[in-house]
Coordinates of C-alpha atoms (C1' of nucleotides) in Angstrom, one line a residue:
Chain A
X140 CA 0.0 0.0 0.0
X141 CA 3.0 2.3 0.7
X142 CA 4.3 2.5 -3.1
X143 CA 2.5 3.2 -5.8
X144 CA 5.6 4.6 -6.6
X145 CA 6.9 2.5 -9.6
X146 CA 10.5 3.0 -10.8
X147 CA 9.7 1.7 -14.7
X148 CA 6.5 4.1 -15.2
X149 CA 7.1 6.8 -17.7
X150 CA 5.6 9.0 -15.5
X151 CA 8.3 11.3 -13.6
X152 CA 8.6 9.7 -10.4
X153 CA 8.3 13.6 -9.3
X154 CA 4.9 13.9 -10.8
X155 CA 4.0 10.2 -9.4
X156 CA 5.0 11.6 -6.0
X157 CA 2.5 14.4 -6.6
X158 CA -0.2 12.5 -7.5
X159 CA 0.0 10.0 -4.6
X160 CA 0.1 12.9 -2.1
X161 CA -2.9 14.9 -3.7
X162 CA -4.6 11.5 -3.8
X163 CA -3.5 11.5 0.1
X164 CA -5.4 14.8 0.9
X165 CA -8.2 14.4 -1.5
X166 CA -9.3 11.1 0.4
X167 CA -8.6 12.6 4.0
X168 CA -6.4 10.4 4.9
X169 CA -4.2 13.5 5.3
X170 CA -6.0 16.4 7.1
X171 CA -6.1 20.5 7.0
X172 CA -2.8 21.6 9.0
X173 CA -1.5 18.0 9.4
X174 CA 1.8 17.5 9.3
X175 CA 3.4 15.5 7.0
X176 CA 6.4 13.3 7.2
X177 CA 9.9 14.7 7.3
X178 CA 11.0 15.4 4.0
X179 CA 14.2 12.7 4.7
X180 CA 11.7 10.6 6.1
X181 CA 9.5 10.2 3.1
X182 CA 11.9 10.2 0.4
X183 CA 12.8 7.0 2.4
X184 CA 9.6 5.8 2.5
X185 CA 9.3 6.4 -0.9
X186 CA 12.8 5.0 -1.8
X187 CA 13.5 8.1 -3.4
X188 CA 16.1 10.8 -3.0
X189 CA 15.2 14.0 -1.2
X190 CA 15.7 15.8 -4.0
X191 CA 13.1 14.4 -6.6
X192 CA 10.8 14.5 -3.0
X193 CA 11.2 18.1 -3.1
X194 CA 10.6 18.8 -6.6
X195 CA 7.3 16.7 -6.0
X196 CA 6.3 18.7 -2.9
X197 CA 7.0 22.1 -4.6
X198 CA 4.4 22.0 -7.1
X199 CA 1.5 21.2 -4.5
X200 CA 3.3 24.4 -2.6
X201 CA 2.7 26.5 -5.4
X202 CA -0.6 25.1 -6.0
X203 CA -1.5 25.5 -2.1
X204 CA -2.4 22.3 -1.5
X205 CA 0.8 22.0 0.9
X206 CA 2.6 24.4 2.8
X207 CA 6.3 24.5 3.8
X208 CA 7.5 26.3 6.7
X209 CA 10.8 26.8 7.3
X210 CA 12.4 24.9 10.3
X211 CA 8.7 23.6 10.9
X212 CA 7.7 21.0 8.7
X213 CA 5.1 20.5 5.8
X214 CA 1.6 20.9 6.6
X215 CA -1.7 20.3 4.4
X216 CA -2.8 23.6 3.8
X217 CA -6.8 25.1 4.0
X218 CA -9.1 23.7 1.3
X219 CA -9.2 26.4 -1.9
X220 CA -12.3 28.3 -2.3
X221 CA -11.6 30.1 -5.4
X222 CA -12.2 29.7 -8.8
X223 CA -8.8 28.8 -10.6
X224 CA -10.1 30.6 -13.9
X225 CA -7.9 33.2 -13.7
X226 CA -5.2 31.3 -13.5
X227 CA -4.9 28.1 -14.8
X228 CA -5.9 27.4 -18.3
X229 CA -9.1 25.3 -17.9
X230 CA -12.4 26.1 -19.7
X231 CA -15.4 27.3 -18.5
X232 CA -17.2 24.0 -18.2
X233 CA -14.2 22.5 -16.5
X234 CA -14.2 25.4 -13.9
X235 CA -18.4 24.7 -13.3
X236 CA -17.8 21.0 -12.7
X237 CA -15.1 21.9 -10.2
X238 CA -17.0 24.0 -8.6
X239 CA -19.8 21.4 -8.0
X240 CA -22.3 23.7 -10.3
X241 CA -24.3 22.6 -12.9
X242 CA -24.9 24.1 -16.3
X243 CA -26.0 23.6 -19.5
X244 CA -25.2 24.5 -23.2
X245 CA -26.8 25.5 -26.3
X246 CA -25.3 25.4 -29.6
X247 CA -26.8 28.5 -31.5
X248 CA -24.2 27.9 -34.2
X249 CA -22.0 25.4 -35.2
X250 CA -20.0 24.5 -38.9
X251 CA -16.9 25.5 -41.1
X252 CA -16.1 28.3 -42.9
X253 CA -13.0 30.7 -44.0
X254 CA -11.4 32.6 -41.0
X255 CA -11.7 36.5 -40.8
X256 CA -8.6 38.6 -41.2
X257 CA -8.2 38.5 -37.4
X258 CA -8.9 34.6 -36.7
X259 CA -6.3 33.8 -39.8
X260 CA -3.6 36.2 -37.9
X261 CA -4.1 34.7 -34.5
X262 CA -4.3 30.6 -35.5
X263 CA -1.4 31.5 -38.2
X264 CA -3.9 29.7 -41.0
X265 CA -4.7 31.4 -44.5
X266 CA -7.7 32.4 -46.0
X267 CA -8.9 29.4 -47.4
X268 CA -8.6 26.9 -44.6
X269 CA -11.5 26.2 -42.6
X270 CA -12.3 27.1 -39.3
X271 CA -14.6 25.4 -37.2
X272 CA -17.3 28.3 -36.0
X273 CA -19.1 27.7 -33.1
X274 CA -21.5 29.9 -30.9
X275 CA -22.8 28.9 -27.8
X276 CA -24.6 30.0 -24.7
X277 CA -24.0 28.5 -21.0
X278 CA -26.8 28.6 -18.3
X279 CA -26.4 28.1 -14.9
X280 CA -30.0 27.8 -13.1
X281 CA -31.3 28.1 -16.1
X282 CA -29.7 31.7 -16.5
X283 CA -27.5 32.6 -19.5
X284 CA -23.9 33.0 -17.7
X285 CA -21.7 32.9 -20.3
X286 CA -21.7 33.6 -24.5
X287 CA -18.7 32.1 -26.5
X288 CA -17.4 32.4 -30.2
X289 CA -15.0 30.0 -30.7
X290 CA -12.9 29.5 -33.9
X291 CA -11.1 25.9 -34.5
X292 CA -8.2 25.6 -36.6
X293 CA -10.1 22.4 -38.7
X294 CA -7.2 21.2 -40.4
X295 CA -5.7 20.1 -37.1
X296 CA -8.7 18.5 -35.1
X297 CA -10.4 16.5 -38.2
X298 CA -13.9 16.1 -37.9
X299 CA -14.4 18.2 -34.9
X300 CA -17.6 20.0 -36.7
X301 CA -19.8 17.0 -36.6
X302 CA -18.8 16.7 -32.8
X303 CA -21.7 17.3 -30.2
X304 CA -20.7 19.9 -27.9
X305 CA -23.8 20.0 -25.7
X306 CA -21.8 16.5 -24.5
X307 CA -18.7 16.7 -24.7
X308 CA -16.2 20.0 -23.9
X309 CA -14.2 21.8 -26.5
X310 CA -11.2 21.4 -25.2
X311 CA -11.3 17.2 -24.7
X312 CA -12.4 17.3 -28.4
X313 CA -9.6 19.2 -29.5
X314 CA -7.2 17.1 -27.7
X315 CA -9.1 13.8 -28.8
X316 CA -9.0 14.9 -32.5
X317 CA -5.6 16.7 -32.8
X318 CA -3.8 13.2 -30.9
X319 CA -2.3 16.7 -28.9
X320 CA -2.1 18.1 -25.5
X321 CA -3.6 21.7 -24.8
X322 CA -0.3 23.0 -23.5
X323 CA -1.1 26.6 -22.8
X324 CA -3.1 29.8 -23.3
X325 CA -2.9 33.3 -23.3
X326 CA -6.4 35.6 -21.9
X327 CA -6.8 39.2 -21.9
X328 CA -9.6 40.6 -19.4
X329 CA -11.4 43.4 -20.0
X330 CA -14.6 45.6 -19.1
X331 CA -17.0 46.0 -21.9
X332 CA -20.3 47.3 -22.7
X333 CA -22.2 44.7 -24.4
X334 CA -23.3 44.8 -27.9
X335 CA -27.0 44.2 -29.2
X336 CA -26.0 40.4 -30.9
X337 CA -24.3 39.0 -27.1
X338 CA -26.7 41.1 -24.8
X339 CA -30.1 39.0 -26.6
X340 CA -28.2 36.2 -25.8
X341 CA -27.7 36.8 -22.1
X342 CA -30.6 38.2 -21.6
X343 CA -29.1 41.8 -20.9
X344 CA -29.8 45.6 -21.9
X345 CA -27.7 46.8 -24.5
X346 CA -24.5 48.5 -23.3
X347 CA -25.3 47.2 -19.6
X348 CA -21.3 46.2 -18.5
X349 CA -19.9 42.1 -18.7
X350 CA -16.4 41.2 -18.9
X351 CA -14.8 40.3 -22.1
X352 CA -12.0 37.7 -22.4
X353 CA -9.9 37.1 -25.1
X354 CA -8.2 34.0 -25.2
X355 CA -5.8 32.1 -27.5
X356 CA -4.9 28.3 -27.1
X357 CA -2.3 26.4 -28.4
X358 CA -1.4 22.7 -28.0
X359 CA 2.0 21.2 -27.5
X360 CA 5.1 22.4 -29.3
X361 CA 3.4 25.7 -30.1
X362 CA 0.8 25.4 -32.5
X363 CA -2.3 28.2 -32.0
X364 CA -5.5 25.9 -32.2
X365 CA -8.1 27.8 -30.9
X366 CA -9.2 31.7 -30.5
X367 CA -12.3 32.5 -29.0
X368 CA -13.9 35.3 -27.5
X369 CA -16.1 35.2 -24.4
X370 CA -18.5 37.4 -22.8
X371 CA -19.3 37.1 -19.2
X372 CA -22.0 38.7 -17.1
X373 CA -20.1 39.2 -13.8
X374 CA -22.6 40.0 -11.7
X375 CA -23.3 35.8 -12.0
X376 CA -20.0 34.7 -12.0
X377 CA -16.9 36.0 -11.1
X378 CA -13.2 35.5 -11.5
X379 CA -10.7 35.1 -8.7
X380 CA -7.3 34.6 -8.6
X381 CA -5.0 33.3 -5.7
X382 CA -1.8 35.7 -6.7
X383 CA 1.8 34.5 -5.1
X384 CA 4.3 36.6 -4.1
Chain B
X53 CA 32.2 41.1 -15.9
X54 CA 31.2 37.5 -16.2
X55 CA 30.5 36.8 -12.3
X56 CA 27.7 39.3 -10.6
X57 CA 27.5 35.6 -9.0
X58 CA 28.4 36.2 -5.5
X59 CA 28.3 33.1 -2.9
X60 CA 28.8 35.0 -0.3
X61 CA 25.7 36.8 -0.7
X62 CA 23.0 35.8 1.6
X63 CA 20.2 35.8 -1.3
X64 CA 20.8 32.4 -3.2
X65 CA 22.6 31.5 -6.2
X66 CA 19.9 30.6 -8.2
X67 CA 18.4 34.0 -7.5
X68 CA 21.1 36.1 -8.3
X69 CA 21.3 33.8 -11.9
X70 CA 17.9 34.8 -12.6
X71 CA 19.1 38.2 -12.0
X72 CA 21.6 38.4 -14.1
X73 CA 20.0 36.4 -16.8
X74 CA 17.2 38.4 -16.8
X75 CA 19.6 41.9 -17.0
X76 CA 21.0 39.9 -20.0
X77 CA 17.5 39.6 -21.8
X78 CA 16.0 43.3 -20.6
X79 CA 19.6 45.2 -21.3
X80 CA 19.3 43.2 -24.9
X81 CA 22.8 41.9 -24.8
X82 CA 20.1 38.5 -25.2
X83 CA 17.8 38.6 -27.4
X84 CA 14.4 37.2 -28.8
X85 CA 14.9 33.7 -30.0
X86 CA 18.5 33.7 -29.1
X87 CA 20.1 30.5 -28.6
X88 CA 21.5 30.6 -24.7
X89 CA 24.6 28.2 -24.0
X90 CA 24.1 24.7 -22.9
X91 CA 23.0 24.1 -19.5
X92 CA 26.4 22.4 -19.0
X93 CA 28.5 25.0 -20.2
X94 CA 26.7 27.9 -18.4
X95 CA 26.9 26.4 -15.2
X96 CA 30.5 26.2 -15.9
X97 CA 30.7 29.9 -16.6
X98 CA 29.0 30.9 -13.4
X99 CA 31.0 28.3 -11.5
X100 CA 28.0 26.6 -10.1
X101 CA 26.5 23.2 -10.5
X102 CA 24.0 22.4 -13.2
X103 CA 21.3 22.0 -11.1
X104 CA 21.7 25.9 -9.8
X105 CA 21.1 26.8 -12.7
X106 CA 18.5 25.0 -13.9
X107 CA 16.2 26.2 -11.0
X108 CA 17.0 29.5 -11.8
X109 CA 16.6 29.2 -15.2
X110 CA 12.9 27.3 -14.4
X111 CA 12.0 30.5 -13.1
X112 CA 12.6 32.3 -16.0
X113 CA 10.7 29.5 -18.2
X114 CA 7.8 29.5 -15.8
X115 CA 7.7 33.5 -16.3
X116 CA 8.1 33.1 -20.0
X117 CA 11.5 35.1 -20.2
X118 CA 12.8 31.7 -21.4
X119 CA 12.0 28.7 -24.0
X120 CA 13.5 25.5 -23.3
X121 CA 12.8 22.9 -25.8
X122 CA 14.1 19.4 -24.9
X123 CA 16.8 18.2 -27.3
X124 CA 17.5 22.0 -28.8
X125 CA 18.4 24.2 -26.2
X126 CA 17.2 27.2 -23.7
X127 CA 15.9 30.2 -26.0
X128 CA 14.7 34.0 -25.1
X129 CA 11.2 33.8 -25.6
X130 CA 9.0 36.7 -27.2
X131 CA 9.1 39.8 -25.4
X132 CA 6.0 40.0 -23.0
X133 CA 3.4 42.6 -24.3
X134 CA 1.4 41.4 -21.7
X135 CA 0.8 41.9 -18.1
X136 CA 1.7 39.9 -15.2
X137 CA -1.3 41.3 -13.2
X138 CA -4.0 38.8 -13.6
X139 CA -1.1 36.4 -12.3
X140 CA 1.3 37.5 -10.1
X141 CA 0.4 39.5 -6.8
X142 CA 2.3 42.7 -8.3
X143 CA 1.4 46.4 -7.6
X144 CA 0.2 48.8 -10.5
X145 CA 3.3 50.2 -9.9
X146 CA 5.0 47.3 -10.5
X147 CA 4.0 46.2 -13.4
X148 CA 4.3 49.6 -14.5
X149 CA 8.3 49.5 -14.0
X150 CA 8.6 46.1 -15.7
X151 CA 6.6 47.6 -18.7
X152 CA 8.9 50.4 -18.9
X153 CA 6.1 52.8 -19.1
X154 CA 6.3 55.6 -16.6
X155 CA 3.5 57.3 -14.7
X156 CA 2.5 59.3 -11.7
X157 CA 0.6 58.9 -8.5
X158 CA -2.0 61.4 -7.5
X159 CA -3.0 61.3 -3.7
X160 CA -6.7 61.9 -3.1
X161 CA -6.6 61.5 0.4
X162 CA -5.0 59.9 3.3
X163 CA -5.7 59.8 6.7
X164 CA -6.3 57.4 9.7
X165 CA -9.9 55.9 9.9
X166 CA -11.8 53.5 11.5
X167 CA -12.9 50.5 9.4
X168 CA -15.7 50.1 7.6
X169 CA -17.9 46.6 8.9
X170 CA -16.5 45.1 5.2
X171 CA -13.3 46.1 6.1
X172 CA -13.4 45.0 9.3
X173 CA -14.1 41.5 8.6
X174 CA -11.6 41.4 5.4
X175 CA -8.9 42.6 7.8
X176 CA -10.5 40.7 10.7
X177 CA -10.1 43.9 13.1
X178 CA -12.5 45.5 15.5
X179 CA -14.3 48.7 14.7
X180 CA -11.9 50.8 17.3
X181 CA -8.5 49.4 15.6
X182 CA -7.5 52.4 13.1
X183 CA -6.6 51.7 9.4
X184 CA -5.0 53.9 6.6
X185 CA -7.6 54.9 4.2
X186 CA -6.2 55.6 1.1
X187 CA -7.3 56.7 -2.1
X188 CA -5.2 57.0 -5.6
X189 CA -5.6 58.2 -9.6
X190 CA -2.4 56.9 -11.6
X191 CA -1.9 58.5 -14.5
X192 CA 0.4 57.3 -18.0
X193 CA 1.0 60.0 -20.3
X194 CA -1.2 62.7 -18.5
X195 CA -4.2 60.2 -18.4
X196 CA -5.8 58.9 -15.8
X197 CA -5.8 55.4 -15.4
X198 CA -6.6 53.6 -12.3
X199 CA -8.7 54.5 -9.8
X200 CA -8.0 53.1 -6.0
X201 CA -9.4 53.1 -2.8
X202 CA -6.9 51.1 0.0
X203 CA -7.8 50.0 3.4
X204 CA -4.4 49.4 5.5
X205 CA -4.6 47.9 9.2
X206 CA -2.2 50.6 10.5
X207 CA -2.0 48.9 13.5
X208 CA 0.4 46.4 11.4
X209 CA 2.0 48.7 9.7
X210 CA 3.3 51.4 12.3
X211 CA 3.4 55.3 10.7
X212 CA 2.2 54.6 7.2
X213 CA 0.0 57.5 7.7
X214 CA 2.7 59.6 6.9
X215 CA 4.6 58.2 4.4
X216 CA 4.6 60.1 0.9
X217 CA 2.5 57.7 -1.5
X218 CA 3.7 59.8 -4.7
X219 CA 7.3 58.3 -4.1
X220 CA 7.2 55.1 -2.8
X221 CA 5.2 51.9 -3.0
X222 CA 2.2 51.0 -1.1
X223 CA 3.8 47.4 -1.3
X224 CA 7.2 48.3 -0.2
X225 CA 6.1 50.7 2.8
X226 CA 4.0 47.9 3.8
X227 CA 6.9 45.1 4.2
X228 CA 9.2 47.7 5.3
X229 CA 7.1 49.0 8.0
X230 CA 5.4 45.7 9.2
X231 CA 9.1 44.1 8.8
X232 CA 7.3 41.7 7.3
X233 CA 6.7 40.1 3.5
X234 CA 3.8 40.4 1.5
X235 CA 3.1 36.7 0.8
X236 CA 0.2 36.1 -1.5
X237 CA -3.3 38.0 -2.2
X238 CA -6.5 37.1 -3.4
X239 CA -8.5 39.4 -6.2
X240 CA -11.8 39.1 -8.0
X241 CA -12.1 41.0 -11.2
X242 CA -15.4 41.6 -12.3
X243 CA -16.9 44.6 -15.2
X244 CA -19.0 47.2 -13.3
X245 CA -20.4 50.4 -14.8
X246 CA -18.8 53.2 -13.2
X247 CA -20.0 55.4 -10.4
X248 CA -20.2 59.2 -10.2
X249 CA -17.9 59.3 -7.3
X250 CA -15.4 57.2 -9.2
X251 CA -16.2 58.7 -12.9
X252 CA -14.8 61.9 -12.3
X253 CA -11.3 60.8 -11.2
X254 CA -10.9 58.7 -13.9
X255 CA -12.7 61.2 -16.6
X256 CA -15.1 58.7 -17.9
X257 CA -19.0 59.4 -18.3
X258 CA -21.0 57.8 -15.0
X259 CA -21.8 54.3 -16.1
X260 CA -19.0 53.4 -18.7
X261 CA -17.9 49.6 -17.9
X262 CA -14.5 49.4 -16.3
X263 CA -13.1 46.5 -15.1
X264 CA -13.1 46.0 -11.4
X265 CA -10.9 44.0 -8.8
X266 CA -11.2 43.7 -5.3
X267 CA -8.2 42.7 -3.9
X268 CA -7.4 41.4 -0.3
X269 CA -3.5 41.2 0.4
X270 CA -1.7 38.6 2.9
X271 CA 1.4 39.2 4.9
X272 CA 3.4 36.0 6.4
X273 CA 1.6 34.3 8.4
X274 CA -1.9 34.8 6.9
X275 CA -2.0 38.6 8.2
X276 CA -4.8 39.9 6.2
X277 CA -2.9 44.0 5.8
X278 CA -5.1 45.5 2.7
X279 CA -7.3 45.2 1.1
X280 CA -8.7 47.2 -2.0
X281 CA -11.5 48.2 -4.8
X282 CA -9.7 49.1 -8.0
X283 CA -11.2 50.7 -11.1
X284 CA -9.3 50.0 -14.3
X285 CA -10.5 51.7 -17.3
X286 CA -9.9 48.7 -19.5
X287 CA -9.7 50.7 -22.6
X288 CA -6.5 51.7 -21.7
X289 CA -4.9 49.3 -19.7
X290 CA -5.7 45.2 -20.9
X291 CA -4.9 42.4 -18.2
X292 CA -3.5 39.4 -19.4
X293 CA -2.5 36.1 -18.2
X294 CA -0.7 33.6 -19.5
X295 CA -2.1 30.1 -18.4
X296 CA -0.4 26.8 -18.1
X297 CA -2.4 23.5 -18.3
Chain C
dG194 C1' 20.5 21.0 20.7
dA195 C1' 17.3 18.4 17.9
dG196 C1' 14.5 18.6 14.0
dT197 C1' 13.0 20.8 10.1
dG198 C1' 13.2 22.7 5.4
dG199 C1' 16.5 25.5 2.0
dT200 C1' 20.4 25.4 -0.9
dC201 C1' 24.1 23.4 -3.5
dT202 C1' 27.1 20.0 -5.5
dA203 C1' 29.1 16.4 -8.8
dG204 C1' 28.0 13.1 -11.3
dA205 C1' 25.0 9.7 -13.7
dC206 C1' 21.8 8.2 -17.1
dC207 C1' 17.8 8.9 -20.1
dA208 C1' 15.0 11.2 -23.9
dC209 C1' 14.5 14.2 -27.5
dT210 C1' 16.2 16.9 -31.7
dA211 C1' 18.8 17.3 -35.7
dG212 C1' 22.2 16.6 -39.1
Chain D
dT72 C1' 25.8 10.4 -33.6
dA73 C1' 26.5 14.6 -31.1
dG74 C1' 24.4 18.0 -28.4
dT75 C1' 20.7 19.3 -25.7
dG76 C1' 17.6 19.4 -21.8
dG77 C1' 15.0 16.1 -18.2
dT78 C1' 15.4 13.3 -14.3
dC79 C1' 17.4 11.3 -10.3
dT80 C1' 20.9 10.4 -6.7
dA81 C1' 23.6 10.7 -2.3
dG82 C1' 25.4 13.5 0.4
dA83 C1' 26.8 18.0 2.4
dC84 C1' 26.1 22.2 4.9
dC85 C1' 23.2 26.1 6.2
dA86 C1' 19.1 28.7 8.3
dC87 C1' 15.2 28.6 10.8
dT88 C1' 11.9 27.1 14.8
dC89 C1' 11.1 25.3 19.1
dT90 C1' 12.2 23.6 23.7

DNA sequence: GAGTGGTCTAGACCACTAG
DNA sequence: TAGTGGTCTAGACCACTCT
């Protein structure tokens, strides 16, 4: 039971490490403010070297799951509240089921055509490739949250247009299609007034205030795959962001 | 001139290699899609063992100062047009500084007060304790920019009534004067149409969206010292984060 | 002083990229 | 195949916290 640790996997052992103690808090069996194991002591435990221990421990640090005090020890920290939008690249639905709320999706628009000037610059595609256009609105309690325009570089994730996205998440489709990892994303926040095509969609007045997000996705080694743009009505749903120093 | 490296300094090696690899990058002696040397032979260079320098350098690549690709070689990524705000607890004034952009500080007012009932639970104080009220207009290139109310437990933060807010940070006179760190901070961004009390300072007609954060700021220890209401006229000023998966 | 995490080393071997 | 970064080790010494 004490090693799940194996030697041969691909995996890091690092990242093995991590896993097994997230897997440890997650099922209680390590508790708020416990303390864990000495960090010699584990790496014995785990037959590793302190080192690669350390490596594994840092990334729950940063991701406050554990904290490390100096000449103290390593402690679970206090379960997160906030909502990880603003800071790790996960999508919309991903950040709902996380947060244990339920939602909805309706597809007003879905199919391929030619990229505008500005979707060709940001996926790095010409004129005559295909895009996959999609155009949907999220509820949450049966209230319009969230309306997204989404543009797919097609060539890359074949097929994706016949996919259902009332089931299934863009970004597990993209990855499914492409035979890539989402690697990273860039998002710009603003403050916007909302334009008569979103606001009928979210059920607003014309020019009443949402955030805008501008995002830009790109899967492993680089490649831009997806551009959307995303129009939020913050007085439903707010972004927080646990900043470290 | 090779070796700012100092191991008698009591910050760490790895830190002062960050340093001086990121003067490298900003003074342009490095730049964009430059090759750097080999892991191996740097270390060599700065007389310090590989593994130094990778942590340094994973600093840098976590930041996005830095490209490594596995089996090519650590490059200078693309300068940063965007904004470490949305990620990293840094001031205004901070980010200002790193973005090269200069501006000014206008002090509205600032005075000892007694704390509001929000404040008082944000900063987890009693109604007699005394905070710093403090509010702020920033200005790049003659425009106003930010708008910022601050709420300081002065009891933390001895004489911070009367330190000159044009001059210095509100971050720095914080640590210096609680001799303590800032550690992390929490904020919420949300789009708001603007108020008449805030509309004037930033010149913007009452009810134009800007974007707004609340911010609540954490010293060692989980000291709650400030918290904030910020109003960014995102017309001028974008926030952008760049999100790993 | 005992126990903890923080830093650093020197060296090993593996995995990926490119000619 | 040569060159690069990725991982891992075993051990050393230091800095901090608590008693």
């Amino acid at each position: 039971m004490d090693r799940f640790i194996d030697k041969n996997n691909p995996n890091p052992l690092y990242s093995q490490i991590s896993d097994w103690i997230r897997e440890k808090v997650y099922s209680g069996e390590w508790q708020t403010n416990q303390q864990l194991p000495a960090e010699e002591e584990l790496a014995q435990t785990l037959n590793v070297s302190r080192g690669t221990l350390k490596k594994a421990i840092s990334f729950l640090v940063k991701e406050g799951l554990l904290i490390q005090i100096h000449g103290k020890g390593t402690f679970v920290g206090e379960p997160k509240v906030s909502q990880p939008f603003g800071q790790e690249l996960i999508s919309f639905a991903e950040s709902m089921v996380r947060k244990g709320l339920s939602f909805d999706t309706k597809v007003i628009e879905q199919g391929l055509e030619h990229p505008k000037k500005s979707v060709q610059e940001k996926l790095g595609i010409a004129a005559e490739e295909q895009i996959l256009f999609l155009k949907r609105v999220r509820n949450i309690d049966d209230e319009p949250v969230i309306f997204m325009e989404n543009y797919i570089n097609a060539a890359i994730c074949k097929g994706i247009q016949d996919a259902d996205f009332t089931k299934t998440t863009l970004f597990s489709e993209m990855e499914r299609r492409s035979q890539k990892k989402i690697d990273y994303g860039v998002r710009t926040f603003e403050a916007r007034a909302i334009e008569e095509d979103q606001a009928k969609w979210l059920s607003l007045p014309e020019g009443y205030p949402v955030l805008y997000l501008d995002q830009l996705v790109y899967l492993e080694g680089n490649i831009p795959i997806e551009t959307s743009k995303v129009w939020l009505r913050s007085d439903k749903y707010v972004i927080t962001s646990l900043l470290n120093r």
